[in-house]
Coordinates of C-alpha atoms in Angstrom, one line a residue:
X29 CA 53.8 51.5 -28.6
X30 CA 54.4 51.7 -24.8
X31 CA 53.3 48.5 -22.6
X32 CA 52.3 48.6 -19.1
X33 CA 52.9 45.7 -17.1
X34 CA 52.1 44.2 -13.5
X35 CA 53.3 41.6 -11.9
X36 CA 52.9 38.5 -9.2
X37 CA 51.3 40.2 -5.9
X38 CA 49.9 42.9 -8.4
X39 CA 48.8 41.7 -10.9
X40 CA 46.9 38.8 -9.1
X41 CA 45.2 41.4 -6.7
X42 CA 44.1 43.3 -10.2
X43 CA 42.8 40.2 -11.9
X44 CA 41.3 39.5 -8.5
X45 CA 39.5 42.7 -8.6
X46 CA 37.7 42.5 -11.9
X47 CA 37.0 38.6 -11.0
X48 CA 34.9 40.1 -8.1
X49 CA 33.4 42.8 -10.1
X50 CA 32.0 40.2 -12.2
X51 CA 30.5 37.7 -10.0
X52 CA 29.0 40.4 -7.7
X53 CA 27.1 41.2 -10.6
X54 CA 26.0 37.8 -12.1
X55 CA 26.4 35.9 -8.3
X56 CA 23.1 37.4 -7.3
X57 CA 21.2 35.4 -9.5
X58 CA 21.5 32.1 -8.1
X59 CA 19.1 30.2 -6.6
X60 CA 15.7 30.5 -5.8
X61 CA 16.0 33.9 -4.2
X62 CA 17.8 35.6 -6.8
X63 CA 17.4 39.1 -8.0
X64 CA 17.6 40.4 -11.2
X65 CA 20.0 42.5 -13.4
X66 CA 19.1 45.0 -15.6
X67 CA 21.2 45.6 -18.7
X68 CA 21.0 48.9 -20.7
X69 CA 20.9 48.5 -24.3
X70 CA 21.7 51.1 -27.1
X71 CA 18.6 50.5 -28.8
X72 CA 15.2 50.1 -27.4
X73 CA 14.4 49.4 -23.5
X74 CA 16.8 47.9 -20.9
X75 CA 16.6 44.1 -20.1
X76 CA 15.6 42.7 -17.4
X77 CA 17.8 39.2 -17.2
X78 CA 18.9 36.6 -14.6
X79 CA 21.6 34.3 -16.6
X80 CA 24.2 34.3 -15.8
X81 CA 25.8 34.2 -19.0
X82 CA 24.3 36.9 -20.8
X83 CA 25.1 39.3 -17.9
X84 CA 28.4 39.0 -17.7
X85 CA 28.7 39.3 -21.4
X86 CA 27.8 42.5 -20.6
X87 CA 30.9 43.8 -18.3
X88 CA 33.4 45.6 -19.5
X89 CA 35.4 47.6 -17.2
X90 CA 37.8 50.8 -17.9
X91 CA 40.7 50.0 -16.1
X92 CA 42.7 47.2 -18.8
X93 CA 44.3 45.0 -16.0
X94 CA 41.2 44.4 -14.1
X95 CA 39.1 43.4 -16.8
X96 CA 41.6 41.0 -17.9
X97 CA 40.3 39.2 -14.9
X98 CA 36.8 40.1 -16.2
X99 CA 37.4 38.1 -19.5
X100 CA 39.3 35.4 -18.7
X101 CA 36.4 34.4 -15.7
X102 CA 33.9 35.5 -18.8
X103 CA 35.2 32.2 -20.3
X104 CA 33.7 29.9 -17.7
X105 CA 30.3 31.0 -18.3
X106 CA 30.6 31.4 -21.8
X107 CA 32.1 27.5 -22.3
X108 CA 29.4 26.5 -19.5
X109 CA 26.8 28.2 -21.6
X110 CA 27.9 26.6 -24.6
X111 CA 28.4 23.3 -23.9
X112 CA 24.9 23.0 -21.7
X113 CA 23.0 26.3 -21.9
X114 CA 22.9 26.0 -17.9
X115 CA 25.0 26.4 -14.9
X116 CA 26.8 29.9 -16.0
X117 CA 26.4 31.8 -12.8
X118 CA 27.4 28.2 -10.5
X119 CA 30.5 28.2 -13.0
X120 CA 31.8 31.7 -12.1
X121 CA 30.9 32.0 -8.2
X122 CA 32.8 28.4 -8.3
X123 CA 36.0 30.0 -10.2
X124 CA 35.8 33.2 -7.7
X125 CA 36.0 30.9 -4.7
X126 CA 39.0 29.2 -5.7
X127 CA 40.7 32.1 -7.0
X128 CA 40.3 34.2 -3.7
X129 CA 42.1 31.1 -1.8
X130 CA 44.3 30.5 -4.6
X131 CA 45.5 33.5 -4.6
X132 CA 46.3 34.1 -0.9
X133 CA 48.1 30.4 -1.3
X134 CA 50.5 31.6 -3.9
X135 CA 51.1 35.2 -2.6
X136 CA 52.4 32.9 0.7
X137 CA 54.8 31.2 -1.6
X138 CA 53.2 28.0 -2.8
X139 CA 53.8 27.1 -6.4
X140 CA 50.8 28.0 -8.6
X141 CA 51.7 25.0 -11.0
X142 CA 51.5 22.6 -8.4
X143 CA 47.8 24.4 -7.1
X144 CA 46.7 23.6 -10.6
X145 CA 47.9 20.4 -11.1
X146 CA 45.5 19.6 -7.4
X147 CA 42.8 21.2 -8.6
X148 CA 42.7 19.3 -12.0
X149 CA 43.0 16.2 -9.6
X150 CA 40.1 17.0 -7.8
X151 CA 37.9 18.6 -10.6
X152 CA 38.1 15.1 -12.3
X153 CA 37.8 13.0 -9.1
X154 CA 34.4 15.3 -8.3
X155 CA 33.2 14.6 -11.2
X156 CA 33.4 10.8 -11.2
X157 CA 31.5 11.1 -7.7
X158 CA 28.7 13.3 -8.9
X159 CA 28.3 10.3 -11.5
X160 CA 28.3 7.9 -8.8
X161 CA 25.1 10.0 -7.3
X162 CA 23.5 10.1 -10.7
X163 CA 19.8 9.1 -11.4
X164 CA 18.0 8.6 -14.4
X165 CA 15.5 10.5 -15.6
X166 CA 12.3 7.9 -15.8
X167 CA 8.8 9.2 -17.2
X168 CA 7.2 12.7 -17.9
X169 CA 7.2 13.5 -14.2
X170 CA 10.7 13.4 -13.4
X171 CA 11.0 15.4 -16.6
X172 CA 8.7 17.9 -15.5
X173 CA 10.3 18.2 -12.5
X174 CA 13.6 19.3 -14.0
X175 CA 12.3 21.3 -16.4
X176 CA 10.0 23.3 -14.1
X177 CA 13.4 23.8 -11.7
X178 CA 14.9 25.2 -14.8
X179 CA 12.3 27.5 -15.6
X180 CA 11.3 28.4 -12.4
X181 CA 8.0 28.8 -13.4
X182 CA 5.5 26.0 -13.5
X183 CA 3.3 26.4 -16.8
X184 CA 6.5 26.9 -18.6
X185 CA 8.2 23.8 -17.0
X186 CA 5.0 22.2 -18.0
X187 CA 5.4 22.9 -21.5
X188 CA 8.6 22.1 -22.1
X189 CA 8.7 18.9 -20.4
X190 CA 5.8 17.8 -23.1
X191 CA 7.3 19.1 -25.7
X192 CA 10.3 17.2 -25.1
X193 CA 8.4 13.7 -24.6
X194 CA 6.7 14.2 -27.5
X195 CA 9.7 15.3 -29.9
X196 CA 12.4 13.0 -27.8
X197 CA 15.8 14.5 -26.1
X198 CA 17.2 15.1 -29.6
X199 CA 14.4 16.4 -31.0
X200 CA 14.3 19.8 -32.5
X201 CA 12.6 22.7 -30.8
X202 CA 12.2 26.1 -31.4
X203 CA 11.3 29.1 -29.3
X204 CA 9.4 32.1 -31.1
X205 CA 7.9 35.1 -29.4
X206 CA 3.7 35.1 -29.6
X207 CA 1.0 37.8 -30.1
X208 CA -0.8 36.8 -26.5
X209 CA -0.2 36.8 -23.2
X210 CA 0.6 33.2 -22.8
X211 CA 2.7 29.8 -23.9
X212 CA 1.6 28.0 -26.9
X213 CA 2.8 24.8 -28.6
X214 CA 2.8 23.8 -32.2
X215 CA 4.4 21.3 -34.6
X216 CA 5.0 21.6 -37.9
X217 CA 7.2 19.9 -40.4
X218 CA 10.9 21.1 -40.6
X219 CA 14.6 19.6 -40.4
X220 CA 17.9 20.3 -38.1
X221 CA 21.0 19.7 -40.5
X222 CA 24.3 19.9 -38.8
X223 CA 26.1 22.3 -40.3
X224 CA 25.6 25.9 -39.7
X225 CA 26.1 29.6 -41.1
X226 CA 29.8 29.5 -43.1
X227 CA 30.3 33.4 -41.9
X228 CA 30.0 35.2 -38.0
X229 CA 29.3 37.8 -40.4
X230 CA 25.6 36.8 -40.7
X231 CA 24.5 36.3 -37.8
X232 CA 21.2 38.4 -37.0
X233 CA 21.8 37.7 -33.1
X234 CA 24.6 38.7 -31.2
X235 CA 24.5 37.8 -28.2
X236 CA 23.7 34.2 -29.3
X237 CA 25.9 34.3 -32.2
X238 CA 22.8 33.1 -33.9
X239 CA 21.2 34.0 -37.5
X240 CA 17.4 33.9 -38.0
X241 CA 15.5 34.6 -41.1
X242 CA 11.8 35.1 -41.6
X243 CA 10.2 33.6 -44.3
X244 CA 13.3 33.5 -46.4
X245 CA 13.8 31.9 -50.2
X246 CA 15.9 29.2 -50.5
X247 CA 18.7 28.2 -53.2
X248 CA 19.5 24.9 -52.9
X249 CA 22.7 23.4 -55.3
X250 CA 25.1 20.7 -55.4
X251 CA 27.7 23.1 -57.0
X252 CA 30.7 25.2 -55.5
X253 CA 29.6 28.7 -55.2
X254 CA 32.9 30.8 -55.8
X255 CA 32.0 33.6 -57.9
X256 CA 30.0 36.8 -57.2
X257 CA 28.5 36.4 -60.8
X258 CA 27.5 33.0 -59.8
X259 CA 24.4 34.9 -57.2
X260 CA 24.4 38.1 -58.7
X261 CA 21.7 37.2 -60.9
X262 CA 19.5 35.1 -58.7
X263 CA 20.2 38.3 -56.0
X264 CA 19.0 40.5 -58.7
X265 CA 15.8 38.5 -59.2
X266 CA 15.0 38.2 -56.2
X267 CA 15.2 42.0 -55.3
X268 CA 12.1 42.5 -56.3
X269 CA 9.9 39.9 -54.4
X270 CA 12.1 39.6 -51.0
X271 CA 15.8 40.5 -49.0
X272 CA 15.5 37.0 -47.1
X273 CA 17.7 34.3 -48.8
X274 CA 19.1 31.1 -47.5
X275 CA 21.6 29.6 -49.8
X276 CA 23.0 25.8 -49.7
X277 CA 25.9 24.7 -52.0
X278 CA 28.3 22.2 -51.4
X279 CA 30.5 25.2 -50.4
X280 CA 30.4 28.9 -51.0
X281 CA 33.6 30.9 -50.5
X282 CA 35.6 33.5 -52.1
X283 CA 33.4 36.9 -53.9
X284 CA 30.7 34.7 -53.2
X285 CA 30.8 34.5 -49.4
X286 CA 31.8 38.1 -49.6
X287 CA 29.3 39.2 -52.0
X288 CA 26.3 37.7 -49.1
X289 CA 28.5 39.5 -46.1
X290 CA 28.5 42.9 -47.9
X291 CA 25.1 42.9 -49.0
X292 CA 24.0 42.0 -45.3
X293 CA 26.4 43.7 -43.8
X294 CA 24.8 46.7 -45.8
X295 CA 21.4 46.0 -45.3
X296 CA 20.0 45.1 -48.7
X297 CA 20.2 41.6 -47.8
X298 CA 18.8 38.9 -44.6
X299 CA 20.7 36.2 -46.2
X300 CA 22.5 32.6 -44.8
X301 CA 25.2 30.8 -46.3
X302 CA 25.6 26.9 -45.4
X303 CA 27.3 23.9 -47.0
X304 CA 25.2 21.0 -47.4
X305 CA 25.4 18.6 -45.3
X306 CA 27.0 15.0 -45.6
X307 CA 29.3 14.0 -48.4
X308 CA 29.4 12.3 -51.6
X309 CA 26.3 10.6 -52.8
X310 CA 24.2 11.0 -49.7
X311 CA 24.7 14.6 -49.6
X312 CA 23.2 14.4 -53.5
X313 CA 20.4 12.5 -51.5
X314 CA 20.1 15.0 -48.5
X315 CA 19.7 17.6 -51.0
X316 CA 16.8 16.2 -52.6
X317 CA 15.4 15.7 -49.2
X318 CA 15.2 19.3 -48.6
X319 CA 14.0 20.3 -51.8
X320 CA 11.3 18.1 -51.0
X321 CA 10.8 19.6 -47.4
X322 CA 11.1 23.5 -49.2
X323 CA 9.3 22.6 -52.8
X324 CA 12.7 23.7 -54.5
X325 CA 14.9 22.7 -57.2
X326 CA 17.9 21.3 -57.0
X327 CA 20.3 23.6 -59.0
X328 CA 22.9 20.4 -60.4
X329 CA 25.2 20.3 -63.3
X330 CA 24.6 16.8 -63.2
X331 CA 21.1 17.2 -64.8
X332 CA 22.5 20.4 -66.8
X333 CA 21.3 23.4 -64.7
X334 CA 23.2 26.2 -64.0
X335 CA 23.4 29.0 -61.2
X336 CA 22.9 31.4 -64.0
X337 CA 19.4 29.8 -65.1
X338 CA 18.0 30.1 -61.6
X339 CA 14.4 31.3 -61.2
X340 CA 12.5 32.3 -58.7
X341 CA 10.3 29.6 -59.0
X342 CA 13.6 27.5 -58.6
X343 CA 14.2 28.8 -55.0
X344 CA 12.5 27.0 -52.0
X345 CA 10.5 28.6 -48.9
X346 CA 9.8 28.2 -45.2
X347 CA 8.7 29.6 -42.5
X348 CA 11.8 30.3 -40.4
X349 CA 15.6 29.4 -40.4
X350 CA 17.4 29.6 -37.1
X351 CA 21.6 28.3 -37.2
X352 CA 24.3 28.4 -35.1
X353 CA 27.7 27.8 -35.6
X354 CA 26.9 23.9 -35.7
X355 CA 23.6 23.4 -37.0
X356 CA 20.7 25.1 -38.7
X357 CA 17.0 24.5 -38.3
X358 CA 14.3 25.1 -41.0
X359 CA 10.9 24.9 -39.7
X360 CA 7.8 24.5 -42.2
X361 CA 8.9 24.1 -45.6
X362 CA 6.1 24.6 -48.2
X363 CA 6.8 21.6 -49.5
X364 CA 3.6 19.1 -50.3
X365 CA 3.0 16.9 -47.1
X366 CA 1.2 13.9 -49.6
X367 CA 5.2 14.7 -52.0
X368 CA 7.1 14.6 -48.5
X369 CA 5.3 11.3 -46.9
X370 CA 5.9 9.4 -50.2
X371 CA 9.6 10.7 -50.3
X372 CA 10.1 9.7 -46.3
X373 CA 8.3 5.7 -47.9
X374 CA 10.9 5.3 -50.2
X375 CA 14.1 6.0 -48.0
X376 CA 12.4 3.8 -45.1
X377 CA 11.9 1.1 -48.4
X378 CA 15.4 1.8 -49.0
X379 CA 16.8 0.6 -46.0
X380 CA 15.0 -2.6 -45.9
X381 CA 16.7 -3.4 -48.8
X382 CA 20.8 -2.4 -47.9
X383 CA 22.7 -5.1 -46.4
X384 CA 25.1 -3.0 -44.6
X385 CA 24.7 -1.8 -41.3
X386 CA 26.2 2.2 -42.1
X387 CA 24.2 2.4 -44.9
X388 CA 21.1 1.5 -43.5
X389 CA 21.5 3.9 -40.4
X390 CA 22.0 6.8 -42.5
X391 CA 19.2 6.1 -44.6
X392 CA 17.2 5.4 -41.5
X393 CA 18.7 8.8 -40.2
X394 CA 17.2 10.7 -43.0
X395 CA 14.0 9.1 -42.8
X396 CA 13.9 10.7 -39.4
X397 CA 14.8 14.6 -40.2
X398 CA 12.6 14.5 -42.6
X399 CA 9.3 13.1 -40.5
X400 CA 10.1 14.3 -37.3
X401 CA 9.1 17.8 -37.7
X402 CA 9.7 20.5 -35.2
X403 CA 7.9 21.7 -32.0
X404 CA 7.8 25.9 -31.8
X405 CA 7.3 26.6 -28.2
X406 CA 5.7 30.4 -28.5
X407 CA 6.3 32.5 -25.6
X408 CA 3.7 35.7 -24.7
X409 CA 4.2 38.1 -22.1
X410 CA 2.3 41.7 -21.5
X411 CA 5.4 43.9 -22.7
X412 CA 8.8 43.2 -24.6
X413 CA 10.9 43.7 -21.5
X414 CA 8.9 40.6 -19.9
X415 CA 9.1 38.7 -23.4
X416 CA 12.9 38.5 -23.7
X417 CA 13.1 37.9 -20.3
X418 CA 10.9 34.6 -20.8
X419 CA 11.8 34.2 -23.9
X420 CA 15.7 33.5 -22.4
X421 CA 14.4 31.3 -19.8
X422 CA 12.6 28.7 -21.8
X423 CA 16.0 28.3 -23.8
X424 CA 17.9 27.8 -20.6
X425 CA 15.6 25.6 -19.4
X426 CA 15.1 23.1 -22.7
X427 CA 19.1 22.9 -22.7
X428 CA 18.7 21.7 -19.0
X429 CA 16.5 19.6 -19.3
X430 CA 17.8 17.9 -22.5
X431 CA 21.0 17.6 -20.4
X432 CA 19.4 15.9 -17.9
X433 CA 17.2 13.4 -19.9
X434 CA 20.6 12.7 -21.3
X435 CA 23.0 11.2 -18.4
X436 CA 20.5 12.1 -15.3
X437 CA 19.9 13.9 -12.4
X438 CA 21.1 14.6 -8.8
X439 CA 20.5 16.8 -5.9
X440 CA 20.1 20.0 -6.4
X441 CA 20.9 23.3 -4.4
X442 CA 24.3 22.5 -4.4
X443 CA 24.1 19.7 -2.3
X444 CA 25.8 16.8 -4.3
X445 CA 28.6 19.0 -4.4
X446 CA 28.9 18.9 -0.9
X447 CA 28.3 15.0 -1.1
X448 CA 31.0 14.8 -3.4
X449 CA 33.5 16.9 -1.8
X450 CA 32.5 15.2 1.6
X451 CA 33.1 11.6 -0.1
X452 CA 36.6 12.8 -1.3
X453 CA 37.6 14.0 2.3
X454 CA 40.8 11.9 3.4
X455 CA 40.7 9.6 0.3
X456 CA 42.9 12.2 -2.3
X457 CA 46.1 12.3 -1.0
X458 CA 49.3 13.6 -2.6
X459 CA 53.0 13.7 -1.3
X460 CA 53.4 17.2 -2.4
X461 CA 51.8 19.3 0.0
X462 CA 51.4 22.4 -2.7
X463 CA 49.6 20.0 -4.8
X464 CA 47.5 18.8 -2.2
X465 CA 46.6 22.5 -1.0
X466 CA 45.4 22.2 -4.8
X467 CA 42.8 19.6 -4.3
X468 CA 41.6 21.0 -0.9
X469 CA 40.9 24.3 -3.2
X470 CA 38.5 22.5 -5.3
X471 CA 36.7 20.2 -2.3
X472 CA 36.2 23.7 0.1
X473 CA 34.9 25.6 -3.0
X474 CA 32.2 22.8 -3.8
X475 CA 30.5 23.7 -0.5
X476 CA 30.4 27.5 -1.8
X477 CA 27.3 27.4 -3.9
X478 CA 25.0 26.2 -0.7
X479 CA 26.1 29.3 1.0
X480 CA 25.6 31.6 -2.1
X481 CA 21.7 30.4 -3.0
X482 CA 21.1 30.5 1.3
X483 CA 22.6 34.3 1.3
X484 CA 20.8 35.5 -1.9
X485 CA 17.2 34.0 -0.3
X486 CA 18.0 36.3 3.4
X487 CA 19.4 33.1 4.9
X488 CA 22.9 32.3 6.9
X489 CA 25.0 30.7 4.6
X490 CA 27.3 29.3 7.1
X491 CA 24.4 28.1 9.3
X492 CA 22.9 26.5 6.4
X493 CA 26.2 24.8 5.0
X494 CA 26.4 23.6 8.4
X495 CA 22.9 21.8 8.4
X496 CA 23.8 20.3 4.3
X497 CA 27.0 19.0 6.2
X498 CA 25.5 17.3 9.2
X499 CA 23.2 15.4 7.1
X500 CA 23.4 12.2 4.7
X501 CA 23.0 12.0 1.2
X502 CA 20.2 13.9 -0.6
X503 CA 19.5 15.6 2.4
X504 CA 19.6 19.9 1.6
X505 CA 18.0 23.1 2.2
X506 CA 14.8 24.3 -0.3
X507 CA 15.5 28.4 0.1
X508 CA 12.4 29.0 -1.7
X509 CA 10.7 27.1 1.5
X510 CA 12.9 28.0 3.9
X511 CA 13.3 23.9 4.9
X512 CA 15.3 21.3 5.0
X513 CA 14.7 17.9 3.4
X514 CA 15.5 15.2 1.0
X515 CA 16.2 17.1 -2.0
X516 CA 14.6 14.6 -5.0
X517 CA 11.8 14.1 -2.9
X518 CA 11.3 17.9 -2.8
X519 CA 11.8 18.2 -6.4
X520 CA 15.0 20.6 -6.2
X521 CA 17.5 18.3 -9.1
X522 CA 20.3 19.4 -11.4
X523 CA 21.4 17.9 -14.6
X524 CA 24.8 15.5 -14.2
X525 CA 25.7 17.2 -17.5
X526 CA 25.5 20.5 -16.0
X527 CA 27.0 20.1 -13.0
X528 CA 30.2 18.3 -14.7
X529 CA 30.1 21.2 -17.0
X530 CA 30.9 23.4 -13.9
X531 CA 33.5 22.2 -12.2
X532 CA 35.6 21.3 -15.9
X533 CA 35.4 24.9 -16.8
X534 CA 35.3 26.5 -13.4
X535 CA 38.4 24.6 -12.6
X536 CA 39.7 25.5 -16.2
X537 CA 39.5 29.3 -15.8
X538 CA 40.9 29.4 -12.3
X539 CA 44.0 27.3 -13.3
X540 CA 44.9 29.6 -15.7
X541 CA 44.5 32.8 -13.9
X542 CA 46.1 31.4 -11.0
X543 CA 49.1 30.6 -13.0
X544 CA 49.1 33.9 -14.5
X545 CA 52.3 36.1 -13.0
X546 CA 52.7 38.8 -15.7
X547 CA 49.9 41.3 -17.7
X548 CA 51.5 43.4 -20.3
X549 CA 48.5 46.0 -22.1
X550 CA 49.0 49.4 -24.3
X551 CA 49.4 52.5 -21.8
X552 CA 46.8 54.1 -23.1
X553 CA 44.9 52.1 -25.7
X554 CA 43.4 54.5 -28.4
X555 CA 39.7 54.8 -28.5
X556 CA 38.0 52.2 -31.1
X557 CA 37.0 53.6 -34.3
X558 CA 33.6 54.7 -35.1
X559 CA 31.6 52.2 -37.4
X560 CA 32.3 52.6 -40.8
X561 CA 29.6 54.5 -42.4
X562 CA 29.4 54.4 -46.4

């Protein structure tokens, strides 16, 4: 089939283009005075949203070459996202900047290879300086602090900074929409294994790539599941009582996998497939644990079962499974608390009595998913537009704040970015001048957020950078105030975890489109096919 290409001058101007078709549309969600996007959906109402990740998501554009640039900047939110659930729209205003001045760099004949190999020199130097700045996060007011920031609302903050204290960083929590108008909290017995759905092809969720089932039934076995005749009778018993199903096996692949994805695929089936979790012995043990937690059986050939004598009454039960790619959560099994406390005894008994250190920390470790339960923060709002929109920010914000209960805070509103890039002034020096243009690309860009969450708020962005600049430290501007002060004092903080998260994949994405000199696409790409309809 017949390629079009474009090349240096233009095909960076094209990428260029879709790059700021993107972050005109996400970039006017930062900061305190940021507005809103409104994203139409095929079913059911628009949504109102201000992440910065789920927006971009969102653009495609018609012409191939510019949303090229489109995708690849898609990237830095998307890995921002990932890795801390925060920081999206600062990663791809951040990738913009440097690629505008890249760009006109390399179009004046400086070697793009060389402008990456600065920026990587600077991305890592920036982010050893914005540890340097780094406090820890000490008591349930600091935490409060960062997680009302991050939700920008202050019950919610609230909320969420007790929920946290009370469950610990690496607790598990769950959001879950409510009946009412307003937040509730509740904790209930559940477990976080880390292993998640086997197939993309389940998930319930696609923007999150996440699969959720209500009230499902739950198969638990210690067997390979390779056969579709090895579920098709359970599936058949079950028909009549429910379509949820969760099944755990120490691995299901083959018919069997594609037995669950046809069936959901289909929509006679909500159904999960995960592989237990751990190996050998203590995944035997883990197993139990959850049958426990679920009042299931565990379907072994060790003790002579079969997947062809399942029963319903085999299969265990909960209120809710959420998993990702990584991890799946179960949140209140029916399993007897008096059977579960007695079971969580014996491991703890267990561990007093192994000599080695490994053994006793997994033993220990199980103790724990099984007692720690789960907190379900419920979110109300007056309509469903309002819910998801509330719904999205308390997610955002528990990533945040976990991130910055983990390695600490700094000052927010872009300011330690400007520290850090101020520190680094005159102290990265390079013989090769292209290589140093490089670095000065990532140290002028890190003074770009200030002027982006001063413009979106009605302010002057270059007067405001100005005042940042000319003072020390922690010293910034609140845009929601309309002042200038010391920023931790004032309460305005960003996660270290976040910010570090930025500049890595911000400096990524721009790297790699700045070193891009050739886009070859179809000449007219056929139309996609309509969804297969049976």
């Amino acid at each position: 089939m017949a390629k079009q290409i474009a090349s240096e001058i233009e095909a960076r101007a094209l990428l260029l283009e879709g790059v700021d078709t993107l972050v005109r549309a996400v970039g006017v969600t930062l900061g305190p005075g940021g507005r809103n996007v409104v994203l139409d959906q095929e079913f059911g109402p628009p949504k109102v949203c201000s992440d910065g990740a789920t927006i971009a998501k969102e653009i495609e554009l018609k012409e191939p070459f510019p949303n090229m640039g489109v995708q690849l900047v898609k990237e830095a939110a998307s890995k921002t996202n990932d890795d801390v659930g925060d920081g999206t729209t600062t990663s791809t205003v951040l990738a913009q900047n440097i690629l505008h001045e890249g760009f006109r760099l390399a179009t004046s004949g400086v070697d793009p290879m060389a402008l990456k190999r600065g920026l990587d020199i600077a991305a890592s130097a920036v982010k050893k300086q914005i540890e340097s700045q780094a406090q820890a996060v000490n008591g349930i007011e600091e935490v409060r602090q960062v997680a009302i920031l991050s939700a920008h609302e202050e019950p919610m903050g609230k909320i969420i900074a007790d929920v946290l204290n009370n469950v610990g960083q690496n607790g598990v929590v769950t959001v879950e929409d409510s009946r009412g108008l307003n937040y509730d909290v509740e904790y209930v017995e559940g477990m976080e294994i880390d292993r998640g759905y086997l197939s993309p092809y389940l998930v319930t969720n696609q923007d999150k790539m996440i699969a959720e089932i209500e009230d499902p039934y739950i198969l638990i076995t210690s067997e390979k599941i390779s056969a579709a005749a090895d579920l098709v009778p359970i599936l058949e018993k079950l028909s009549s009582v429910s379509r949820n199903i969760v099944v755990i096996a120490e691995d299901i692949e083959g018919e069997a996998l594609a037995t669950l994805v046809v069936n959901k695929t289909r929509g006679n089936l909500n159904c999960l497939a995960i592989k237990a979790p751990a190996f050998g012995d203590r995944r035997k043990a883990m197993l139990e644990d959850m049958a426990v937690l679920f009042n299931a059986n565990v379907i072994s050939s060790d003790i002579g079962r079969t997947l062809d004598s399942v029963e319903i009454s085999d299969l265990g039960r909960c209120r809710r499974v959420i998993s990702n790619k990584d991890n799946t959560t179960f949140v209140e099994g029916v399993g007897d608390a008096e059977i579960v406390k007695n079971r969580v005894s014996q491991i703890i008994e267990s561990s007093k009595e192994v000599s080695s250190d490994y053994d006793r920390e997994k033993l220990e470790e199980r103790a724990a998913k099984m007692s720690g339960g789960v907190a379900v923060i419920k979110v109300g709002a007056a309509t469903e537009i309002e819910l998801r929109e509330k719904r999205q920010r308390v997610e955002d914000a528990i990533a945040a704040t976990r991130a910055a209960m983990a390695e600490g805070i700094i000052a927010g509103g872009g300011t330690a970015l400007v520290r850090a890039a101020q520190a680094l002034k005159g102290e990265l020096e390079n013989a090769d001048r292209d290589v140093m243009n490089g670095i000065n690309l990532m140290l002028k860009a890190c003074e770009y957020p200030v002027k982006v969450i001063a413009e979106n708020a009605g302010y002057s962005g270059e007067v405001i950078l100005d005042g940042v600049i000319n003072g020390k430290d922690d010293w910034g501007f609140d845009a929601e105030r309309n002042q200038f002060g010391n920023m931790k004092e004032m309460g305005i903080v960003d996660p270290v975890k976040v910010t570090k998260s930025v500049i890595d994949n911000a400096a990524s994405v721009a790297g790699m489109v700045l070193t891009t000199e050739f886009l070859i696409t179809e000449l007219n790409p056929p139309p996609l096919p309509a969804p297969y309809d049976d």
